[in-house]
Amino acid sequence: MRVLGIDPGLTRCGVGVVDIEPNRTARLVDVVVLRSPADLDTPRRLERIATGLEAILEEHRPQAVALERVFARSDVSTIMGTAQISGVAMLIAARRALPVALHTPSEVKAAITGYGRADKKQVGAMVARILGLDEVPKPADAADALALAICHAWRGGGVQAAQERESAAAPGDAGLTPAQRAWRAAERAARASAGPRTLDT
Amino acid sequence: MRVLGIDPGLTRCGVGVVDIEPNRTARLVDVVVLRSPADLDTPRRLERIATGLEAILEEHRPQAVALERVFARSDVSTIMGTAQISGVAMLIAARRALPVALHTPSEVKAAITGYGRADKKQVGAMVARILGLDEVPKPADAADALALAICHAWRGGGVQAAQERESAAAPGDAGLTPAQRAWRAAERAARASAGPRTLDT
């Protein structure tokens, strides 16, 4: 399936398109960071991002859209722009009759790295590994958008959200994806050689 | 000038259209409360409201859109839907090249009633009086949307926001609109006959 992931933002909006096979292998189709200048007013900034998003949807025709779920408890200075972009993205997807799924940052981290509190560097490294890229996609918004798309497909389109959130809270190797097992093994090796780390494995 | 005011919300979105003359008299053109059922997913709810809003813009062709400025410190349970609707409304206005102005609830109250902490009942009563209506528009979202539109025109299209915020904080009768003076006189009369009230005149 082809999934478009969106890391919503008014200044930088990451958009990643990934093809994911039933066996969970994933291939990068495109990744873009849409930007809008801070000196434009908000309506025009939203329009810029919306137009960019529509062009990507038009070009790559994904089957689903995965969007980061934004919480009101997040950083107050950016939350409104993020929520506004999310609304715009959902409207654009709805008007194309595309299913939209929301995933929380910790759901994405858990799906991609096996660890719900992984940092941006770990997520980026794992995204590069999953997609067979030589370098980690930059900026972080790009990697996050790709992670969202992969997470969406791997979680079965978001329908298993409740169960997987539980298993992420008390993880064992059983039920992990190959990528999660690989990551966990790598973490264990790193921990063994570099002393204690703050990971809750 | 013809102004469309929007009190943004996912469950109920108030939309009011008002014609305002240079001498500040105002006439009701239309008022609608757009609704979306809570059992639809958010993208489809946003689409419903967006389609309704576009129909009203198409029908009444306002020259400006006035939107309530949403703060992150507002009620957490509704803030995300409100911000998403705001984003959608701003996008729709931007795509029609319509100017969008944001006014805070206290700016609207100050412009309409002369008192920045007026309650919903006071705002509704004053909106009915300004527009020459026999009844207060219901629900509150309808009255609030009309108040936003009137506020926008009376404040000179939002350009004087900073100055007027100051004068609202330390109000005197000088510089008040006729409606504000009338309201203030009515408040004084009510206070004189009914004993102390919690108004900061």
PDB file of N, CA and C in Angstrom, chain A residues 1-6 15-22 24-31 55-67 93 96-101 103 131 145-154 156-157:
ATOM      1  N   MET A   1       0.844  -1.195   0.000  1.00  0.00           N
ATOM      2  CA  MET A   1       0.000   0.000   0.000  1.00  0.00           C
ATOM      3  C   MET A   1       0.878   1.243   0.000  1.00  0.00           C
ATOM      4  N   ARG A   2       0.339   2.304  -0.583  1.00  0.00           N
ATOM      5  CA  ARG A   2       1.069   3.567  -0.617  1.00  0.00           C
ATOM      6  C   ARG A   2       0.462   4.517   0.435  1.00  0.00           C
ATOM      7  N   VAL A   3       1.323   4.953   1.349  1.00  0.00           N
ATOM      8  CA  VAL A   3       0.856   5.812   2.441  1.00  0.00           C
ATOM      9  C   VAL A   3       1.591   7.142   2.393  1.00  0.00           C
ATOM     10  N   LEU A   4       0.842   8.203   2.611  1.00  0.00           N
ATOM     11  CA  LEU A   4       1.426   9.536   2.746  1.00  0.00           C
ATOM     12  C   LEU A   4       1.388   9.934   4.220  1.00  0.00           C
ATOM     13  N   GLY A   5       2.557  10.194   4.778  1.00  0.00           N
ATOM     14  CA  GLY A   5       2.643  10.607   6.179  1.00  0.00           C
ATOM     15  C   GLY A   5       2.868  12.104   6.274  1.00  0.00           C
ATOM     16  N   ILE A   6       2.227  12.720   7.247  1.00  0.00           N
ATOM     17  CA  ILE A   6       2.354  14.181   7.426  1.00  0.00           C
ATOM     18  C   ILE A   6       2.756  14.499   8.861  1.00  0.00           C
ATOM     19  N   VAL A  15       6.335  15.847   4.703  1.00  0.00           N
ATOM     20  CA  VAL A  15       5.424  14.988   3.951  1.00  0.00           C
ATOM     21  C   VAL A  15       6.247  13.853   3.347  1.00  0.00           C
ATOM     22  N   GLY A  16       5.910  12.622   3.683  1.00  0.00           N
ATOM     23  CA  GLY A  16       6.649  11.470   3.170  1.00  0.00           C
ATOM     24  C   GLY A  16       5.712  10.468   2.527  1.00  0.00           C
ATOM     25  N   VAL A  17       6.121   9.926   1.387  1.00  0.00           N
ATOM     26  CA  VAL A  17       5.308   8.934   0.697  1.00  0.00           C
ATOM     27  C   VAL A  17       6.110   7.635   0.633  1.00  0.00           C
ATOM     28  N   VAL A  18       5.489   6.543   1.084  1.00  0.00           N
ATOM     29  CA  VAL A  18       6.180   5.260   1.197  1.00  0.00           C
ATOM     30  C   VAL A  18       5.280   4.159   0.644  1.00  0.00           C
ATOM     31  N   ASP A  19       5.880   3.241  -0.117  1.00  0.00           N
ATOM     32  CA  ASP A  19       5.172   2.025  -0.526  1.00  0.00           C
ATOM     33  C   ASP A  19       5.543   0.905   0.438  1.00  0.00           C
ATOM     34  N   ILE A  20       4.548   0.251   0.994  1.00  0.00           N
ATOM     35  CA  ILE A  20       4.823  -0.812   1.961  1.00  0.00           C
ATOM     36  C   ILE A  20       4.157  -2.104   1.488  1.00  0.00           C
ATOM     37  N   GLU A  21       4.963  -3.163   1.402  1.00  0.00           N
ATOM     38  CA  GLU A  21       4.457  -4.456   0.948  1.00  0.00           C
ATOM     39  C   GLU A  21       3.805  -5.201   2.112  1.00  0.00           C
ATOM     40  N   PRO A  22       2.991  -6.214   1.780  1.00  0.00           N
ATOM     41  CA  PRO A  22       2.377  -7.006   2.858  1.00  0.00           C
ATOM     42  C   PRO A  22       3.425  -7.633   3.793  1.00  0.00           C
ATOM     43  N   ARG A  24       5.883  -6.232   4.896  1.00  0.00           N
ATOM     44  CA  ARG A  24       6.376  -5.100   5.695  1.00  0.00           C
ATOM     45  C   ARG A  24       7.623  -4.419   5.140  1.00  0.00           C
ATOM     46  N   THR A  25       8.155  -4.880   4.004  1.00  0.00           N
ATOM     47  CA  THR A  25       9.261  -4.115   3.425  1.00  0.00           C
ATOM     48  C   THR A  25       8.701  -2.799   2.889  1.00  0.00           C
ATOM     49  N   ALA A  26       9.541  -1.774   2.987  1.00  0.00           N
ATOM     50  CA  ALA A  26       9.080  -0.426   2.657  1.00  0.00           C
ATOM     51  C   ALA A  26      10.058   0.237   1.704  1.00  0.00           C
ATOM     52  N   ARG A  27       9.505   1.056   0.796  1.00  0.00           N
ATOM     53  CA  ARG A  27      10.317   1.726  -0.210  1.00  0.00           C
ATOM     54  C   ARG A  27       9.937   3.207  -0.232  1.00  0.00           C
ATOM     55  N   LEU A  28      10.965   4.048  -0.224  1.00  0.00           N
ATOM     56  CA  LEU A  28      10.733   5.495  -0.291  1.00  0.00           C
ATOM     57  C   LEU A  28      10.226   5.884  -1.681  1.00  0.00           C
ATOM     58  N   VAL A  29       9.133   6.619  -1.723  1.00  0.00           N
ATOM     59  CA  VAL A  29       8.622   7.159  -2.992  1.00  0.00           C
ATOM     60  C   VAL A  29       9.025   8.627  -3.119  1.00  0.00           C
ATOM     61  N   ASP A  30       8.770   9.391  -2.064  1.00  0.00           N
ATOM     62  CA  ASP A  30       9.102  10.822  -2.100  1.00  0.00           C
ATOM     63  C   ASP A  30       9.098  11.355  -0.675  1.00  0.00           C
ATOM     64  N   VAL A  31       9.869  12.370  -0.464  1.00  0.00           N
ATOM     65  CA  VAL A  31       9.815  13.066   0.822  1.00  0.00           C
ATOM     66  C   VAL A  31      10.106  14.544   0.585  1.00  0.00           C
ATOM     67  N   ALA A  55      -0.469  19.117  -4.363  1.00  0.00           N
ATOM     68  CA  ALA A  55       0.384  18.743  -5.492  1.00  0.00           C
ATOM     69  C   ALA A  55       1.006  17.353  -5.261  1.00  0.00           C
ATOM     70  N   ILE A  56       1.406  17.082  -4.031  1.00  0.00           N
ATOM     71  CA  ILE A  56       2.011  15.772  -3.729  1.00  0.00           C
ATOM     72  C   ILE A  56       0.970  14.659  -3.824  1.00  0.00           C
ATOM     73  N   LEU A  57      -0.234  14.934  -3.331  1.00  0.00           N
ATOM     74  CA  LEU A  57      -1.315  13.942  -3.427  1.00  0.00           C
ATOM     75  C   LEU A  57      -1.639  13.652  -4.875  1.00  0.00           C
ATOM     76  N   GLU A  58      -1.653  14.717  -5.680  1.00  0.00           N
ATOM     77  CA  GLU A  58      -1.955  14.599  -7.101  1.00  0.00           C
ATOM     78  C   GLU A  58      -0.899  13.746  -7.806  1.00  0.00           C
ATOM     79  N   GLU A  59       0.347  13.978  -7.445  1.00  0.00           N
ATOM     80  CA  GLU A  59       1.452  13.288  -8.117  1.00  0.00           C
ATOM     81  C   GLU A  59       1.546  11.817  -7.707  1.00  0.00           C
ATOM     82  N   HIS A  60       1.407  11.538  -6.419  1.00  0.00           N
ATOM     83  CA  HIS A  60       1.721  10.184  -5.940  1.00  0.00           C
ATOM     84  C   HIS A  60       0.507   9.315  -5.612  1.00  0.00           C
ATOM     85  N   ARG A  61      -0.673   9.910  -5.550  1.00  0.00           N
ATOM     86  CA  ARG A  61      -1.921   9.166  -5.360  1.00  0.00           C
ATOM     87  C   ARG A  61      -1.822   8.088  -4.273  1.00  0.00           C
ATOM     88  N   PRO A  62      -1.571   8.479  -3.043  1.00  0.00           N
ATOM     89  CA  PRO A  62      -1.516   7.479  -1.970  1.00  0.00           C
ATOM     90  C   PRO A  62      -2.909   6.904  -1.681  1.00  0.00           C
ATOM     91  N   GLN A  63      -2.928   5.762  -0.991  1.00  0.00           N
ATOM     92  CA  GLN A  63      -4.210   5.142  -0.637  1.00  0.00           C
ATOM     93  C   GLN A  63      -4.681   5.543   0.756  1.00  0.00           C
ATOM     94  N   ALA A  64      -3.763   6.095   1.528  1.00  0.00           N
ATOM     95  CA  ALA A  64      -4.125   6.495   2.897  1.00  0.00           C
ATOM     96  C   ALA A  64      -3.223   7.641   3.332  1.00  0.00           C
ATOM     97  N   VAL A  65      -3.723   8.402   4.282  1.00  0.00           N
ATOM     98  CA  VAL A  65      -2.956   9.508   4.860  1.00  0.00           C
ATOM     99  C   VAL A  65      -2.788   9.241   6.357  1.00  0.00           C
ATOM    100  N   ALA A  66      -1.543   9.337   6.817  1.00  0.00           N
ATOM    101  CA  ALA A  66      -1.258   9.178   8.250  1.00  0.00           C
ATOM    102  C   ALA A  66      -0.759  10.512   8.784  1.00  0.00           C
ATOM    103  N   LEU A  67      -1.362  10.941   9.866  1.00  0.00           N
ATOM    104  CA  LEU A  67      -1.114  12.284  10.397  1.00  0.00           C
ATOM    105  C   LEU A  67      -0.736  12.156  11.864  1.00  0.00           C
ATOM    106  N   ALA A  93      -7.632  15.621   2.555  1.00  0.00           N
ATOM    107  CA  ALA A  93      -7.741  14.162   2.412  1.00  0.00           C
ATOM    108  C   ALA A  93      -9.200  13.734   2.288  1.00  0.00           C
ATOM    109  N   ARG A  96     -10.676  14.101  -1.033  1.00  0.00           N
ATOM    110  CA  ARG A  96     -10.232  13.098  -1.993  1.00  0.00           C
ATOM    111  C   ARG A  96     -10.709  11.700  -1.580  1.00  0.00           C
ATOM    112  N   ALA A  97     -11.589  11.635  -0.592  1.00  0.00           N
ATOM    113  CA  ALA A  97     -12.115  10.365  -0.082  1.00  0.00           C
ATOM    114  C   ALA A  97     -11.007   9.429   0.376  1.00  0.00           C
ATOM    115  N   LEU A  98      -9.912  10.023   0.879  1.00  0.00           N
ATOM    116  CA  LEU A  98      -8.805   9.217   1.391  1.00  0.00           C
ATOM    117  C   LEU A  98      -8.997   8.965   2.880  1.00  0.00           C
ATOM    118  N   PRO A  99      -8.775   7.721   3.334  1.00  0.00           N
ATOM    119  CA  PRO A  99      -8.827   7.488   4.786  1.00  0.00           C
ATOM    120  C   PRO A  99      -7.680   8.216   5.483  1.00  0.00           C
ATOM    121  N   VAL A 100      -7.980   8.785   6.639  1.00  0.00           N
ATOM    122  CA  VAL A 100      -6.976   9.493   7.436  1.00  0.00           C
ATOM    123  C   VAL A 100      -6.863   8.790   8.780  1.00  0.00           C
ATOM    124  N   ALA A 101      -5.643   8.456   9.175  1.00  0.00           N
ATOM    125  CA  ALA A 101      -5.443   7.873  10.501  1.00  0.00           C
ATOM    126  C   ALA A 101      -4.504   8.765  11.285  1.00  0.00           C
ATOM    127  N   HIS A 103      -1.832   9.023  14.450  1.00  0.00           N
ATOM    128  CA  HIS A 103      -0.959   8.239  15.329  1.00  0.00           C
ATOM    129  C   HIS A 103      -0.207   9.207  16.241  1.00  0.00           C
ATOM    130  N   LEU A 131      14.107   1.929   5.078  1.00  0.00           N
ATOM    131  CA  LEU A 131      13.943   2.315   3.670  1.00  0.00           C
ATOM    132  C   LEU A 131      15.206   2.066   2.849  1.00  0.00           C
ATOM    133  N   ALA A 145       7.793  12.319   9.063  1.00  0.00           N
ATOM    134  CA  ALA A 145       6.699  12.065   8.120  1.00  0.00           C
ATOM    135  C   ALA A 145       6.809  10.653   7.543  1.00  0.00           C
ATOM    136  N   LEU A 146       8.049  10.239   7.221  1.00  0.00           N
ATOM    137  CA  LEU A 146       8.255   8.876   6.703  1.00  0.00           C
ATOM    138  C   LEU A 146       7.939   7.848   7.792  1.00  0.00           C
ATOM    139  N   ALA A 147       8.364   8.131   9.007  1.00  0.00           N
ATOM    140  CA  ALA A 147       8.080   7.226  10.128  1.00  0.00           C
ATOM    141  C   ALA A 147       6.573   7.053  10.311  1.00  0.00           C
ATOM    142  N   LEU A 148       5.828   8.146  10.178  1.00  0.00           N
ATOM    143  CA  LEU A 148       4.366   8.084  10.290  1.00  0.00           C
ATOM    144  C   LEU A 148       3.760   7.179   9.228  1.00  0.00           C
ATOM    145  N   ALA A 149       4.247   7.320   8.002  1.00  0.00           N
ATOM    146  CA  ALA A 149       3.718   6.506   6.902  1.00  0.00           C
ATOM    147  C   ALA A 149       4.003   5.024   7.143  1.00  0.00           C
ATOM    148  N   ILE A 150       5.244   4.719   7.548  1.00  0.00           N
ATOM    149  CA  ILE A 150       5.620   3.320   7.814  1.00  0.00           C
ATOM    150  C   ILE A 150       4.804   2.771   8.985  1.00  0.00           C
ATOM    151  N   CYS A 151       4.742   3.555  10.049  1.00  0.00           N
ATOM    152  CA  CYS A 151       3.967   3.170  11.235  1.00  0.00           C
ATOM    153  C   CYS A 151       2.534   2.829  10.856  1.00  0.00           C
ATOM    154  N   HIS A 152       1.952   3.647  10.020  1.00  0.00           N
ATOM    155  CA  HIS A 152       0.554   3.458   9.639  1.00  0.00           C
ATOM    156  C   HIS A 152       0.348   2.094   8.971  1.00  0.00           C
ATOM    157  N   ALA A 153       1.203   1.786   8.012  1.00  0.00           N
ATOM    158  CA  ALA A 153       1.063   0.516   7.301  1.00  0.00           C
ATOM    159  C   ALA A 153       1.348  -0.662   8.242  1.00  0.00           C
ATOM    160  N   TRP A 154       2.380  -0.538   9.046  1.00  0.00           N
ATOM    161  CA  TRP A 154       2.762  -1.632   9.948  1.00  0.00           C
ATOM    162  C   TRP A 154       1.731  -1.882  11.035  1.00  0.00           C
ATOM    163  N   GLY A 156      -1.323  -1.819  10.607  1.00  0.00           N
ATOM    164  CA  GLY A 156      -2.546  -2.290   9.974  1.00  0.00           C
ATOM    165  C   GLY A 156      -3.531  -1.165   9.740  1.00  0.00           C
ATOM    166  N   GLY A 157      -2.987   0.005   9.371  1.00  0.00           N
ATOM    167  CA  GLY A 157      -3.855   1.126   9.045  1.00  0.00           C
ATOM    168  C   GLY A 157      -4.466   1.786  10.259  1.00  0.00           C
TER     169      GLY A 157
END
